[in-house]
Amino acid sequence: MAGPILVVDDDQFFRQLASDMLSRRGYRVVTVESAAQALEEVGRASYDLVITDVVMPGMDGISLTEKLRERDPAQEVILVSTRKDVKGSAMALKVGVAVVLPKPVDETDLLLATERALERAQLRHERAKLQNENLEFARYQHLHQRCLEFLSQPDLEWLQERVAAELASVCDAQSAALWISDDRGQLVLRAYRGLLDRHFLVDRISTEGPLGPSMREGQPWVAHEQRSPILYVPFVNNGELLGLAQLSDPLAGDFRAEHLHYAKILGDSAAVGVKNGRKMLALQRLGLRDRDTAAYNLSYFTDYASKEIYKARRYGRMFSLLTFSVDNLPLVRMRLGATEAKLAVRGIIKALSRIVRDSDVIAKASDQEFYLLLPETDFFGAMMFVRRALAAVREEPEAQEVEARLPLALVGGASTFPKDGEDFDELMYRCRRRMDERRASLQRKLMLDTLPFWDEVDLLLGNASSPRLPVEDNAEPSRRGKVSDALFDELQVEIARELMRDPTSRGLLYVGSPEIRSELPIVQGLESASPDMASRIYLLGRRMDLESHRALTPVFLEGDERMSRHEFILWLSENAAYALIQRRGLGATWGFHSSDTAVVDGLITRLQAEYDLQPY
């Protein structure tokens, strides 16, 4: 059925006459008596045809037609008038009206003009509908093509970038961010583009957080945060949440219903693509593993590292590269045989595999050298991993079996992007330098790893009659001898200043003293420190007047005579490694201090074991 017809005339008789003529033919008719009322009516509803008198009080029919054509250039209009000069006049042609009926109107002429006008309107409607259907079909075809690309491309790195770009495109969004689920079920930021500031994007989104219930439903939704609409698109496949996209800064100022519909289609395909990409990656890794140790080969590792470097550069992330070497493996092979050497290597790889995350990659570079890549890991985290790795190897049964006959000289080094370099060669160079530093360390030369904490302290301190340290010279980072009585307090002041200057830097600080007192410089220096300071700081000693502190953790050791005779500072962070141990005697203070990272790390490790302190 044709749409409604609007009749506009200040003459009530004509309005009723026209309404009766048209109604008898089944047309729906609405009548108004002025142009102003006509414009109000057209603003509320759509009319296929407007029949208007030319001469009316206020706005005439010509002006009304102009206003109607401003709203809709294709609006059908029939003019009626008692004037004989309107039909074919310049005024009528100017506003695009070719049909002008004289009053009194002949019913046949009115019905014929109405029928033709409505036919033209119907044809335009059908053509517009067909165009919309064609556009919609083309849109769906384009969406289908994009979905096929998501499903056919096994490269996860490519997929993450493409999904963010395509979602932004189909939803007319200027900005997009993408989080993909990791092995722990958390959503990790993998891609972003547009007007977003990286500092305001969270690295991880917990599925148990406020967005969790909405994400698990699998339907896109719009949230208006700080007056700016944000479209969230979860990627769900068979009930498994695989990712979340955040689209913002829409070109039209808001997201429409079709945007949510298109986002749902792309999001479902992206979920399947991510799942397939993971399976393909697992298959690739399976085929690129060393047969004896199940570690990846060097070719795969370098390719993986190059991709990680690209991501780190593109998104401002960090990662750490680690190297481990069994320096005496040739000796093990010569003395114990090739079978025992393989057993040692297999035990080391098993120990490392036991402590890595699913996202970490272990590679066998040669029979005695191994590489690890730890995504989203800073330098302090890498140092802690080296410590855990060495401890894990010592606990691995296969490695223990070999070490019972010949100790393994396992050494590790770490470097972090971009702190130590921005390409693979630079990072590897820094790893090797740090491995060389550990090889030359006093820790290794004196074989301190096997000693309990206080035995190591006694060995390092010695006494005035003890021989000099076997490697002591002006270039060595470790010294022992008489030290200033004020050194212990001065160091606490400087360390407190450094911690306050950069409270986000991670590290470990142990301050040991016969008594835990509130006037200790470290206590006073950190009085205004934030309780969420990244470094962990511990005070060890006998309880005095300090019960608690917002940034420090007191560890009360009552009745330990060794603590009553010694003072020490052990500090290990991303940027510093320092140890001071001193024993106060009659007339002088005897001490040992070192900036040897291996020595500092070893002392902290054995201190934690001595007093059952929780590792970082």
Tab-separated table of C-alpha atoms in Angstrom, residues 125-490:
chain	number	residue	atom	x	y	z
A	125	HIS	CA	11.722	3.519	-2.679
A	126	GLU	CA	12.366	0.247	-4.462
A	127	ARG	CA	15.500	1.585	-6.082
A	128	ALA	CA	16.784	2.910	-2.742
A	129	LYS	CA	15.958	-0.410	-1.099
A	130	LEU	CA	17.768	-2.279	-3.856
A	131	GLN	CA	20.768	0.005	-3.525
A	132	ASN	CA	20.824	-0.528	0.233
A	133	GLU	CA	20.535	-4.269	-0.255
A	134	ASN	CA	23.368	-4.189	-2.749
A	135	LEU	CA	25.458	-2.087	-0.416
A	136	GLU	CA	24.661	-4.421	2.463
A	137	PHE	CA	25.490	-7.417	0.306
A	138	ALA	CA	28.799	-5.835	-0.701
A	139	ARG	CA	29.464	-5.037	2.951
A	140	TYR	CA	28.786	-8.608	4.013
A	141	GLN	CA	30.858	-9.928	1.148
A	142	HIS	CA	33.712	-7.712	2.270
A	143	LEU	CA	33.229	-8.868	5.869
A	144	HIS	CA	33.179	-12.462	4.672
A	145	GLN	CA	36.470	-11.920	2.856
A	146	ARG	CA	38.034	-10.448	5.960
A	147	CYS	CA	36.766	-13.330	8.069
A	148	LEU	CA	38.280	-15.818	5.617
A	149	GLU	CA	41.616	-14.016	5.973
A	150	PHE	CA	41.383	-14.339	9.748
A	151	LEU	CA	40.698	-18.062	9.442
A	152	SER	CA	43.340	-18.786	6.807
A	153	GLN	CA	46.290	-16.889	8.289
A	154	PRO	CA	48.172	-18.938	10.921
A	155	ASP	CA	50.565	-16.139	11.915
A	156	LEU	CA	49.347	-14.793	15.258
A	157	GLU	CA	51.427	-11.629	15.019
A	158	TRP	CA	49.882	-10.738	11.644
A	159	LEU	CA	46.422	-11.676	12.880
A	160	GLN	CA	46.589	-9.419	15.949
A	161	GLU	CA	47.567	-6.367	13.911
A	162	ARG	CA	44.989	-7.088	11.187
A	163	VAL	CA	42.087	-7.702	13.559
A	164	ALA	CA	42.641	-4.355	15.288
A	165	ALA	CA	42.815	-2.560	11.931
A	166	GLU	CA	39.741	-4.250	10.419
A	167	LEU	CA	37.555	-3.737	13.484
A	168	ALA	CA	38.442	-0.052	13.525
A	169	SER	CA	37.613	0.177	9.825
A	170	VAL	CA	34.181	-1.491	9.859
A	171	CYS	CA	33.110	0.364	13.013
A	172	ASP	CA	34.344	3.784	11.824
A	173	ALA	CA	36.591	4.046	14.887
A	174	GLN	CA	39.764	6.102	14.886
A	175	SER	CA	41.406	4.088	17.680
A	176	ALA	CA	41.623	0.416	18.568
A	177	ALA	CA	43.386	-1.747	21.163
A	178	LEU	CA	43.540	-5.529	21.324
A	179	TRP	CA	44.160	-7.894	24.243
A	180	ILE	CA	44.724	-11.627	23.636
A	181	SER	CA	44.399	-14.329	26.305
A	182	ASP	CA	47.665	-15.812	27.566
A	183	ASP	CA	48.388	-19.218	29.091
A	184	ARG	CA	47.190	-17.986	32.513
A	185	GLY	CA	43.823	-16.847	31.204
A	186	GLN	CA	44.659	-13.144	31.513
A	187	LEU	CA	44.179	-10.782	28.579
A	188	VAL	CA	47.506	-9.280	27.496
A	189	LEU	CA	47.825	-6.147	25.358
A	190	ARG	CA	49.035	-7.216	21.906
A	191	ALA	CA	48.156	-4.373	19.511
A	192	TYR	CA	46.915	-0.795	19.472
A	193	ARG	CA	46.529	1.941	16.877
A	194	GLY	CA	45.098	5.404	16.305
A	195	LEU	CA	44.765	8.196	18.845
A	196	LEU	CA	45.433	6.073	21.943
A	197	ASP	CA	48.123	6.951	24.461
A	198	ARG	CA	50.055	3.805	25.394
A	199	HIS	CA	50.451	4.976	28.997
A	200	PHE	CA	46.684	4.826	29.543
A	201	LEU	CA	46.315	1.252	28.260
A	202	VAL	CA	46.568	-1.503	30.854
A	203	ASP	CA	48.976	-4.311	30.013
A	204	ARG	CA	46.681	-6.992	31.417
A	205	ILE	CA	42.945	-7.361	31.967
A	206	SER	CA	41.739	-9.962	34.442
A	207	THR	CA	38.780	-12.061	33.365
A	208	GLU	CA	37.641	-11.915	36.986
A	209	GLY	CA	37.484	-8.109	36.944
A	210	PRO	CA	34.488	-5.816	36.315
A	211	LEU	CA	34.493	-6.587	32.584
A	212	GLY	CA	34.513	-10.355	33.147
A	213	PRO	CA	30.750	-11.096	33.048
A	214	SER	CA	30.189	-8.958	29.942
A	215	MET	CA	33.150	-10.525	28.144
A	216	ARG	CA	31.988	-14.072	28.800
A	217	GLU	CA	28.597	-13.321	27.226
A	218	GLY	CA	30.381	-12.930	23.897
A	219	GLN	CA	28.313	-9.939	22.716
A	220	PRO	CA	29.798	-6.523	21.853
A	221	TRP	CA	28.642	-3.640	24.034
A	222	VAL	CA	29.087	0.116	24.221
A	223	ALA	CA	30.184	1.841	27.423
A	224	HIS	CA	30.173	5.612	27.822
A	225	GLU	CA	33.242	6.332	29.909
A	226	GLN	CA	34.082	9.978	30.622
A	227	ARG	CA	31.498	10.993	28.018
A	228	SER	CA	33.386	9.117	25.297
A	229	PRO	CA	31.759	5.990	23.845
A	230	ILE	CA	33.875	2.834	23.858
A	231	LEU	CA	32.885	-0.297	21.982
A	232	TYR	CA	34.114	-3.554	23.545
A	233	VAL	CA	34.252	-6.655	21.353
A	234	PRO	CA	34.960	-9.989	23.125
A	235	PHE	CA	36.361	-12.923	21.129
A	236	VAL	CA	34.642	-16.073	22.358
A	237	ASN	CA	34.712	-19.551	20.806
A	238	ASN	CA	32.855	-22.491	22.354
A	239	GLY	CA	32.680	-20.669	25.676
A	240	GLU	CA	36.422	-19.883	25.731
A	241	LEU	CA	37.400	-16.206	25.971
A	242	LEU	CA	40.300	-15.655	23.579
A	243	GLY	CA	40.534	-11.888	23.325
A	244	LEU	CA	39.002	-8.453	23.735
A	245	ALA	CA	39.041	-5.447	21.398
A	246	GLN	CA	38.433	-1.867	22.514
A	247	LEU	CA	37.294	0.612	19.846
A	248	SER	CA	37.057	4.331	20.547
A	249	ASP	CA	36.902	7.785	18.957
A	250	PRO	CA	34.044	7.009	16.492
A	251	LEU	CA	33.951	9.333	13.491
A	252	ALA	CA	30.193	9.881	13.870
A	253	GLY	CA	30.451	10.627	17.590
A	254	ASP	CA	28.852	7.359	18.676
A	255	PHE	CA	28.579	3.705	17.674
A	256	ARG	CA	25.443	2.516	15.882
A	257	ALA	CA	23.647	-0.822	15.994
A	258	GLU	CA	25.200	-1.956	12.700
A	259	HIS	CA	28.651	-1.368	14.156
A	260	LEU	CA	27.927	-3.846	16.953
A	261	HIS	CA	26.581	-6.297	14.382
A	262	TYR	CA	29.680	-6.077	12.157
A	263	ALA	CA	31.975	-6.242	15.191
A	264	LYS	CA	30.247	-9.446	16.343
A	265	ILE	CA	30.857	-11.114	12.957
A	266	LEU	CA	34.529	-10.132	12.864
A	267	GLY	CA	35.015	-10.943	16.546
A	268	ASP	CA	33.690	-14.500	16.153
A	269	SER	CA	36.008	-15.133	13.204
A	270	ALA	CA	38.932	-13.553	15.040
A	271	ALA	CA	38.334	-15.921	17.981
A	272	VAL	CA	38.569	-18.937	15.667
A	273	GLY	CA	41.631	-17.427	13.978
A	274	VAL	CA	43.402	-16.937	17.310
A	275	LYS	CA	42.596	-20.496	18.334
A	276	ASN	CA	43.856	-21.887	15.024
A	277	GLY	CA	46.970	-19.730	15.228
A	278	ARG	CA	47.770	-21.147	18.641
A	279	LYS	CA	47.382	-24.698	17.384
A	280	MET	CA	49.590	-23.968	14.390
A	281	LEU	CA	52.210	-22.390	16.629
A	282	ALA	CA	52.161	-25.462	18.856
A	283	LEU	CA	52.656	-27.714	15.824
A	284	GLN	CA	55.478	-25.558	14.527
A	285	ARG	CA	57.185	-25.631	17.881
A	286	LEU	CA	56.772	-29.399	18.067
A	287	GLY	CA	58.590	-29.794	14.769
A	288	LEU	CA	61.357	-27.368	15.713
A	289	ARG	CA	62.473	-29.012	18.935
A	290	ASP	CA	65.732	-30.757	19.632
A	291	ARG	CA	65.188	-34.517	19.747
A	292	ASP	CA	67.209	-35.134	22.914
A	293	THR	CA	66.215	-32.143	25.067
A	294	ALA	CA	62.908	-30.915	23.534
A	295	ALA	CA	64.389	-27.386	23.436
A	296	TYR	CA	63.778	-25.323	20.307
A	297	ASN	CA	66.484	-25.035	17.694
A	298	LEU	CA	68.451	-21.862	17.112
A	299	SER	CA	66.688	-21.048	13.828
A	300	TYR	CA	63.272	-20.929	15.473
A	301	PHE	CA	64.616	-18.974	18.443
A	302	THR	CA	66.186	-16.209	16.339
A	303	ASP	CA	62.987	-15.888	14.283
A	304	TYR	CA	60.908	-15.694	17.466
A	305	ALA	CA	63.307	-13.150	18.965
A	306	SER	CA	63.090	-10.926	15.879
A	307	LYS	CA	59.293	-10.872	16.188
A	308	GLU	CA	59.541	-10.070	19.892
A	309	ILE	CA	61.917	-7.198	19.111
A	310	TYR	CA	59.438	-5.820	16.563
A	311	LYS	CA	56.573	-6.008	19.075
A	312	ALA	CA	58.680	-4.418	21.792
A	313	ARG	CA	59.618	-1.524	19.506
A	314	ARG	CA	56.085	-1.100	18.163
A	315	TYR	CA	54.304	-1.165	21.524
A	316	GLY	CA	56.946	0.052	23.952
A	317	ARG	CA	57.289	-3.290	25.738
A	318	MET	CA	60.236	-5.008	27.339
A	319	PHE	CA	61.581	-8.541	27.308
A	320	SER	CA	64.710	-10.276	28.556
A	321	LEU	CA	67.206	-12.528	26.808
A	322	LEU	CA	69.116	-15.077	28.891
A	323	THR	CA	72.074	-17.296	28.063
A	324	PHE	CA	73.346	-20.300	30.003
A	325	SER	CA	76.563	-22.180	29.418
A	326	VAL	CA	77.929	-25.412	30.858
A	327	ASP	CA	81.546	-24.313	30.725
A	328	ASN	CA	83.024	-27.669	31.678
A	329	LEU	CA	80.835	-29.871	29.464
A	330	PRO	CA	83.853	-30.959	27.332
A	331	LEU	CA	85.541	-32.064	30.557
A	332	VAL	CA	82.405	-33.956	31.618
A	333	ARG	CA	82.314	-35.681	28.229
A	334	MET	CA	86.010	-36.588	28.432
A	335	ARG	CA	85.964	-37.892	32.016
A	336	LEU	CA	82.471	-39.378	32.319
A	337	GLY	CA	81.599	-40.116	28.712
A	338	ALA	CA	79.162	-38.812	26.095
A	339	THR	CA	76.164	-40.477	27.771
A	340	GLU	CA	76.724	-38.614	31.030
A	341	ALA	CA	77.238	-35.342	29.167
A	342	LYS	CA	73.881	-35.807	27.400
A	343	LEU	CA	72.278	-36.663	30.725
A	344	ALA	CA	73.597	-33.398	32.220
A	345	VAL	CA	72.299	-31.331	29.303
A	346	ARG	CA	68.914	-33.031	29.452
A	347	GLY	CA	68.704	-32.397	33.190
A	348	ILE	CA	69.488	-28.699	32.737
A	349	ILE	CA	66.808	-28.297	30.053
A	350	LYS	CA	64.273	-30.158	32.217
A	351	ALA	CA	65.068	-27.873	35.159
A	352	LEU	CA	64.643	-24.754	33.027
A	353	SER	CA	61.421	-26.065	31.468
A	354	ARG	CA	59.989	-26.639	34.916
A	355	ILE	CA	60.237	-22.974	35.931
A	356	VAL	CA	59.405	-21.140	32.679
A	357	ARG	CA	55.990	-19.836	31.626
A	358	ASP	CA	54.179	-21.038	28.523
A	359	SER	CA	55.097	-17.806	26.749
A	360	ASP	CA	58.832	-18.252	27.457
A	361	VAL	CA	61.032	-19.920	24.847
A	362	ILE	CA	64.041	-22.182	25.503
A	363	ALA	CA	66.494	-22.957	22.701
A	364	LYS	CA	69.562	-25.144	22.428
A	365	ALA	CA	72.254	-23.125	20.653
A	366	SER	CA	74.937	-25.798	20.996
A	367	ASP	CA	75.705	-28.800	23.153
A	368	GLN	CA	76.788	-26.581	26.026
A	369	GLU	CA	74.913	-23.302	25.471
A	370	PHE	CA	71.207	-22.488	25.859
A	371	TYR	CA	69.123	-19.374	25.201
A	372	LEU	CA	65.900	-18.209	26.843
A	373	LEU	CA	63.543	-15.416	25.880
A	374	LEU	CA	61.232	-14.086	28.590
A	375	PRO	CA	58.501	-11.738	27.251
A	376	GLU	CA	57.281	-8.893	29.486
A	377	THR	CA	60.217	-9.375	31.879
A	378	ASP	CA	62.421	-6.549	33.171
A	379	PHE	CA	66.102	-6.863	34.061
A	380	PHE	CA	65.505	-7.488	37.746
A	381	GLY	CA	63.051	-10.250	36.850
A	382	ALA	CA	65.683	-11.730	34.550
A	383	MET	CA	68.269	-11.723	37.358
A	384	MET	CA	65.829	-13.467	39.659
A	385	PHE	CA	65.174	-16.031	36.939
A	386	VAL	CA	68.901	-16.766	36.613
A	387	ARG	CA	69.003	-17.409	40.356
A	388	ARG	CA	65.937	-19.680	40.210
A	389	ALA	CA	67.369	-21.493	37.204
A	390	LEU	CA	70.661	-22.309	38.943
A	391	ALA	CA	68.762	-23.528	42.006
A	392	ALA	CA	66.420	-25.641	39.849
A	393	VAL	CA	69.366	-27.303	38.106
A	394	ARG	CA	70.902	-28.227	41.458
A	395	GLU	CA	67.607	-29.916	42.414
A	396	GLU	CA	67.127	-31.806	39.124
A	397	PRO	CA	67.822	-35.548	39.656
A	398	GLU	CA	69.554	-36.074	36.303
A	399	ALA	CA	71.872	-33.115	36.890
A	400	GLN	CA	72.492	-34.245	40.483
A	401	GLU	CA	73.526	-37.657	39.226
A	402	VAL	CA	76.273	-36.110	37.111
A	403	GLU	CA	77.263	-33.476	39.693
A	404	ALA	CA	77.846	-36.184	42.281
A	405	ARG	CA	80.797	-37.264	40.155
A	406	LEU	CA	81.857	-33.954	38.613
A	407	PRO	CA	80.332	-30.551	39.496
A	408	LEU	CA	78.781	-28.709	36.554
A	409	ALA	CA	80.150	-25.233	35.878
A	410	LEU	CA	76.849	-23.644	34.831
A	411	VAL	CA	76.892	-19.881	34.346
A	412	GLY	CA	74.090	-17.556	33.236
A	413	GLY	CA	73.825	-14.030	31.882
A	414	ALA	CA	70.878	-11.735	31.169
A	415	SER	CA	70.072	-8.638	29.125
A	416	THR	CA	66.864	-6.665	28.679
A	417	PHE	CA	65.299	-4.776	25.785
A	418	PRO	CA	65.640	-1.800	25.458
A	419	LYS	CA	67.843	-1.228	28.538
A	420	ASP	CA	70.793	-3.205	27.145
A	421	GLY	CA	70.226	-2.894	23.409
A	422	GLU	CA	67.646	-2.774	20.669
A	423	ASP	CA	68.686	-5.645	18.431
A	424	PHE	CA	69.515	-9.308	18.927
A	425	ASP	CA	73.298	-8.902	18.557
A	426	GLU	CA	73.496	-6.130	21.159
A	427	LEU	CA	71.427	-8.121	23.639
A	428	MET	CA	73.502	-11.240	23.068
A	429	TYR	CA	76.691	-9.227	23.554
A	430	ARG	CA	75.467	-7.957	26.924
A	431	CYS	CA	74.501	-11.484	27.980
A	432	ARG	CA	77.986	-12.763	27.178
A	433	ARG	CA	79.603	-9.847	28.997
A	434	ARG	CA	77.619	-10.629	32.117
A	435	MET	CA	78.472	-14.320	31.815
A	436	ASP	CA	82.158	-13.347	31.670
A	437	GLU	CA	81.690	-11.164	34.748
A	438	ARG	CA	80.235	-14.134	36.633
A	439	ARG	CA	83.099	-16.347	35.489
A	440	ALA	CA	85.572	-13.791	36.836
A	441	SER	CA	83.561	-13.207	39.991
A	442	LEU	CA	84.904	-13.783	43.470
A	443	GLN	CA	81.824	-15.911	44.019
A	444	ARG	CA	83.083	-18.496	41.554
A	445	LYS	CA	86.792	-18.242	42.353
A	446	LEU	CA	86.197	-18.903	46.051
A	447	MET	CA	83.389	-21.450	45.349
A	448	LEU	CA	81.074	-19.643	47.755
A	449	ASP	CA	77.866	-21.274	46.471
A	450	THR	CA	78.220	-24.224	48.830
A	451	LEU	CA	78.712	-22.205	52.037
A	452	PRO	CA	75.983	-21.178	54.524
A	453	PHE	CA	75.501	-17.452	54.965
A	454	TRP	CA	77.522	-16.869	58.143
A	455	ASP	CA	80.346	-19.148	56.985
A	456	GLU	CA	80.560	-17.066	53.811
A	457	VAL	CA	80.523	-13.876	55.895
A	458	ASP	CA	83.414	-15.154	58.027
A	459	LEU	CA	85.370	-16.133	54.935
A	460	LEU	CA	84.835	-12.785	53.229
A	461	LEU	CA	85.607	-10.742	56.321
A	462	GLY	CA	88.590	-12.706	57.543
A	463	ASN	CA	90.612	-10.649	60.031
A	464	ALA	CA	93.607	-8.381	60.196
A	465	SER	CA	95.982	-11.326	60.072
A	466	SER	CA	94.141	-13.093	57.239
A	467	PRO	CA	95.760	-13.134	53.840
A	468	ARG	CA	94.409	-10.789	51.214
A	469	LEU	CA	91.613	-11.947	48.979
A	470	PRO	CA	93.151	-14.162	46.286
A	471	VAL	CA	92.051	-11.838	43.471
A	472	GLU	CA	92.302	-8.512	45.282
A	473	ASP	CA	93.822	-5.674	43.273
A	474	ASN	CA	92.892	-2.146	42.368
A	475	ALA	CA	90.622	-3.292	39.536
A	476	GLU	CA	88.613	-5.768	41.597
A	477	PRO	CA	85.035	-4.848	42.638
A	478	SER	CA	85.518	-6.531	46.052
A	479	ARG	CA	87.676	-5.317	48.939
A	480	ARG	CA	88.137	-6.075	52.630
A	481	GLY	CA	89.904	-4.283	55.439
A	482	LYS	CA	89.308	-1.431	57.828
A	483	VAL	CA	86.311	0.733	56.966
A	484	SER	CA	84.968	4.021	58.271
A	485	ASP	CA	82.674	3.817	61.282
A	486	ALA	CA	80.254	6.147	59.456
A	487	LEU	CA	80.115	4.098	56.244
A	488	PHE	CA	77.191	1.939	57.376
A	489	ASP	CA	75.002	4.985	58.086
A	490	GLU	CA	76.149	6.957	55.035
